[in-house]
Coordinates of C-alpha atoms in Angstrom, one line a residue:
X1 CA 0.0 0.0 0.0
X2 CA 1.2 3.2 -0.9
X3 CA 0.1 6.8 0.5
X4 CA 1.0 9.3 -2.0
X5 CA 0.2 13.0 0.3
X6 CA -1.0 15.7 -1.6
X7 CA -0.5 14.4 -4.7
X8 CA -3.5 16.3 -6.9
X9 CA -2.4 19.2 -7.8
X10 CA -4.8 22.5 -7.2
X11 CA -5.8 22.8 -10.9
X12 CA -6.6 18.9 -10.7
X13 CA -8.7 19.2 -8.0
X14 CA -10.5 22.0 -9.5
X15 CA -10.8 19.9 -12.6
X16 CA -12.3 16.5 -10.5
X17 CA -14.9 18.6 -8.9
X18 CA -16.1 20.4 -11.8
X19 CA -16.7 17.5 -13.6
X20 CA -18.2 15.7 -10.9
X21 CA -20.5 18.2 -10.4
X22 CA -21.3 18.5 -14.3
X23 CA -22.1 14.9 -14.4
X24 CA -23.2 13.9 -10.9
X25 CA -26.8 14.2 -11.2
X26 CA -27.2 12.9 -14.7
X27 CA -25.3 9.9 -13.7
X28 CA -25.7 9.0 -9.6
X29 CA -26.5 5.4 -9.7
X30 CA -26.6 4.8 -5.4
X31 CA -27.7 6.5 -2.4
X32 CA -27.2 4.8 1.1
X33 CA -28.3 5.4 4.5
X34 CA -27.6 3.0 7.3
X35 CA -24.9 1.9 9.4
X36 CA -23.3 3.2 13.0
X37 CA -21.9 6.5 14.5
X38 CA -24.4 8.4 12.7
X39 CA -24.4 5.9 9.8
X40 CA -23.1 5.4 6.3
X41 CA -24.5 7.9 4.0
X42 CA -23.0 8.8 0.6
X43 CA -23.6 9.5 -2.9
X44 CA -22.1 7.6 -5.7
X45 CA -21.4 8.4 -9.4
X46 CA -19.8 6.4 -12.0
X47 CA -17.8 6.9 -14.6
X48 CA -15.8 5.3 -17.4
X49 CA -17.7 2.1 -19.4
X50 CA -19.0 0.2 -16.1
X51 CA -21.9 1.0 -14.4
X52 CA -20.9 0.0 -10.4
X53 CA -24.8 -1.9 -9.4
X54 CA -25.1 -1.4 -6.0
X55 CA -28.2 -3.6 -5.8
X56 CA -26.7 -6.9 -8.0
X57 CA -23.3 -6.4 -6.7
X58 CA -22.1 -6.3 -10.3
X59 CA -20.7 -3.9 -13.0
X60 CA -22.7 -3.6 -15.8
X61 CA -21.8 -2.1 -19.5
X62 CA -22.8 1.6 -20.0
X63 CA -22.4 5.0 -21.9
X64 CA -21.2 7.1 -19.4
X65 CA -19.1 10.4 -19.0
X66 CA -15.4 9.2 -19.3
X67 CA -12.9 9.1 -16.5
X68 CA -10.6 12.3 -16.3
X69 CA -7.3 12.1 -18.7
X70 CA -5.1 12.8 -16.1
X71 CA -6.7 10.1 -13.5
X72 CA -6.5 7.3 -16.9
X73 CA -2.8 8.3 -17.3
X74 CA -2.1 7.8 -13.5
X75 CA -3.7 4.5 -13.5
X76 CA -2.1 3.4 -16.5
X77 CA 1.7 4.5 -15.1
X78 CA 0.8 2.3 -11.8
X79 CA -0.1 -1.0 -14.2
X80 CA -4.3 -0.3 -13.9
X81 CA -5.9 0.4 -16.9
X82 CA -9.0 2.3 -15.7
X83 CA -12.6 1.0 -17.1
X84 CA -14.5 1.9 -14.0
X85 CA -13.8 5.0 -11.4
X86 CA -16.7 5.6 -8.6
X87 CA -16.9 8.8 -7.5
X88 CA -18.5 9.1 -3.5
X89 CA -19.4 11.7 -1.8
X90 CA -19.5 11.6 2.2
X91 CA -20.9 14.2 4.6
X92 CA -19.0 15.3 7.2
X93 CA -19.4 12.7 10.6
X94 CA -20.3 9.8 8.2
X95 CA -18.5 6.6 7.5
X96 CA -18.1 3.5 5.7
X97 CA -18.3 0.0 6.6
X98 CA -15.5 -2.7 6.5
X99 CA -14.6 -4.4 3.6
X100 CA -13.2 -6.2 0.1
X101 CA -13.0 -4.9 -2.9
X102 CA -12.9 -8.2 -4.5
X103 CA -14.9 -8.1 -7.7
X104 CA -11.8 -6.7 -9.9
X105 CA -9.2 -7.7 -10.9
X106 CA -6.8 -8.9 -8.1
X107 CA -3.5 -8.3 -9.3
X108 CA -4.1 -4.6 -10.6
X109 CA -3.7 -1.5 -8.3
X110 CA -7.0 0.0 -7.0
X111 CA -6.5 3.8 -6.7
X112 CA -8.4 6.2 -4.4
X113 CA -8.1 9.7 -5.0
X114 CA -9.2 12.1 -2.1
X115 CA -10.9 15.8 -2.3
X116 CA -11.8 17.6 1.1
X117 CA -12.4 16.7 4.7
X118 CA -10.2 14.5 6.3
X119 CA -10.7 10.3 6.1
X120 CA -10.2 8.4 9.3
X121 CA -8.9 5.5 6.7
X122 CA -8.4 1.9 8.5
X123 CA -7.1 -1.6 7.2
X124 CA -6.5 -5.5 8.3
X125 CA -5.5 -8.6 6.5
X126 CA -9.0 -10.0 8.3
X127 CA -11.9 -8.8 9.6
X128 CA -10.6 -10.0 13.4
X129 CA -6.7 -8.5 12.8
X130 CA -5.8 -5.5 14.2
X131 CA -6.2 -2.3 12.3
X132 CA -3.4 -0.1 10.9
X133 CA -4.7 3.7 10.4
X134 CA -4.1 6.5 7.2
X135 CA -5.7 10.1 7.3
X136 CA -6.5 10.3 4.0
X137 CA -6.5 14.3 3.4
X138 CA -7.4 16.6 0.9
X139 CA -5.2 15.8 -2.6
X140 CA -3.9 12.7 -1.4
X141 CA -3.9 9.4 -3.4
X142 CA -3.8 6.0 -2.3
X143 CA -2.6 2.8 -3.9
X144 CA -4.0 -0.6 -2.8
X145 CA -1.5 -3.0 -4.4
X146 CA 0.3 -6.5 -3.8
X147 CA -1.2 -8.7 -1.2
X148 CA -2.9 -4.9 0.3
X149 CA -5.3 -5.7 -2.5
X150 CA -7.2 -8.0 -0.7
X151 CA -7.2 -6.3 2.7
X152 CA -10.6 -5.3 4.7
X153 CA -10.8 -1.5 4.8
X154 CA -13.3 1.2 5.8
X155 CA -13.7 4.6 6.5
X156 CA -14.1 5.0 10.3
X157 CA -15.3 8.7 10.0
X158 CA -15.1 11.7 7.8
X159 CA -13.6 14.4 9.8
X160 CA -15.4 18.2 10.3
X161 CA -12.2 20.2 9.1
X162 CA -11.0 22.4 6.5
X163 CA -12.4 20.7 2.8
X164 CA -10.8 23.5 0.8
X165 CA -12.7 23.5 -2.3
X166 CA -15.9 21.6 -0.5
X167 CA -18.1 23.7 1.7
X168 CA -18.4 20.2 3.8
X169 CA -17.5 16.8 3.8
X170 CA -15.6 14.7 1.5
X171 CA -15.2 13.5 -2.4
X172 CA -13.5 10.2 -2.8
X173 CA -12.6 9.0 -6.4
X174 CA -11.9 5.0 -6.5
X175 CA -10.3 3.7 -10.1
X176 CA -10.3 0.2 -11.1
X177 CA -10.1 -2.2 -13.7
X178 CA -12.8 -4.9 -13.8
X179 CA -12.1 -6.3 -17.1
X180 CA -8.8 -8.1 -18.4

């Protein structure tokens, strides 16, 4: 796992939330309430050729906005070649549960690219492990690679502090490649 800090530049960040906002609310496929601490509660666009289902638990084909040149040439320099990138959107206080990302492709990179409020970011090799803790802050990037791949993760809050270029909350950009 690698934590690349403050990695988007400013104009990059302007670009990513521009054209999230442009396409968000042609293109939001989820929107989930639930959970502890105030609950899980995000927002989720997609982007790229793979509609994320978060009914089926499957990707399906579809004409959507394409991923952002600079993200696609990121992805492609780290080994992924980006088909799918979900964009999420968490208010401030909110979290998200542990888990896999096991649906893609193992052996390629899954990058998360963060915008705003800071991530209380945690990770085990197993549910049970102990869990090693990242705050994932505005412009930072991180790689899930190599046996990290597989890890359980989650987001154990979404800090109230300075977003920058959000009035509140947090933007979280997660690229992968589904297909070979």
């Amino acid at each position: 796992m690698k934590h690349l800090e403050k990695w988007i530049t400013t104009d990059h960040q302007v670009e990513l939330l521009e054209y999230t906002r442009k396409h968000h609310k042609l293109f939001a496929s989820a929107h989930y309430k639930g959970g502890r601490k105030g609950g899980s509660a995000y927002t989720m666009a997609c982007f790229g050729s793979l509609l994320w289902n978060s009914m089926t638990y499957k990707y399906d084909e579809a004409d959507l906005p394409e991923i952002p040149e600079f993200i696609r040439e990121h992805a492609l320099s780290l080994g992924t070649r980006a088909d799918c990138m979900l964009a999420y959107y968490y208010p401030t206080g909110t979290n998200l549960g542990q888990h896999q990302d096991h649906l893609e492709k193992p052996e390629v990179p899954l990058l998360s690219y963060s915008l705003g409020s800071t991530a209380e970011f945690a990770y085990s090799k197993t549910r049970s492990s102990i869990k090693k803790m990242i705050l994932l802050r505005n412009a930072d990037v991180l790689i899930m690679d190599g046996e990290y791949r597989r890890y359980y993760h989650e987001v154990i809050t979404v800090r109230d502090d300075d977003s920058h270029l959000l009035k509140s909350g947090r933007l979280n950009f997660t690229v992968r490649q589904v297909n070979p």
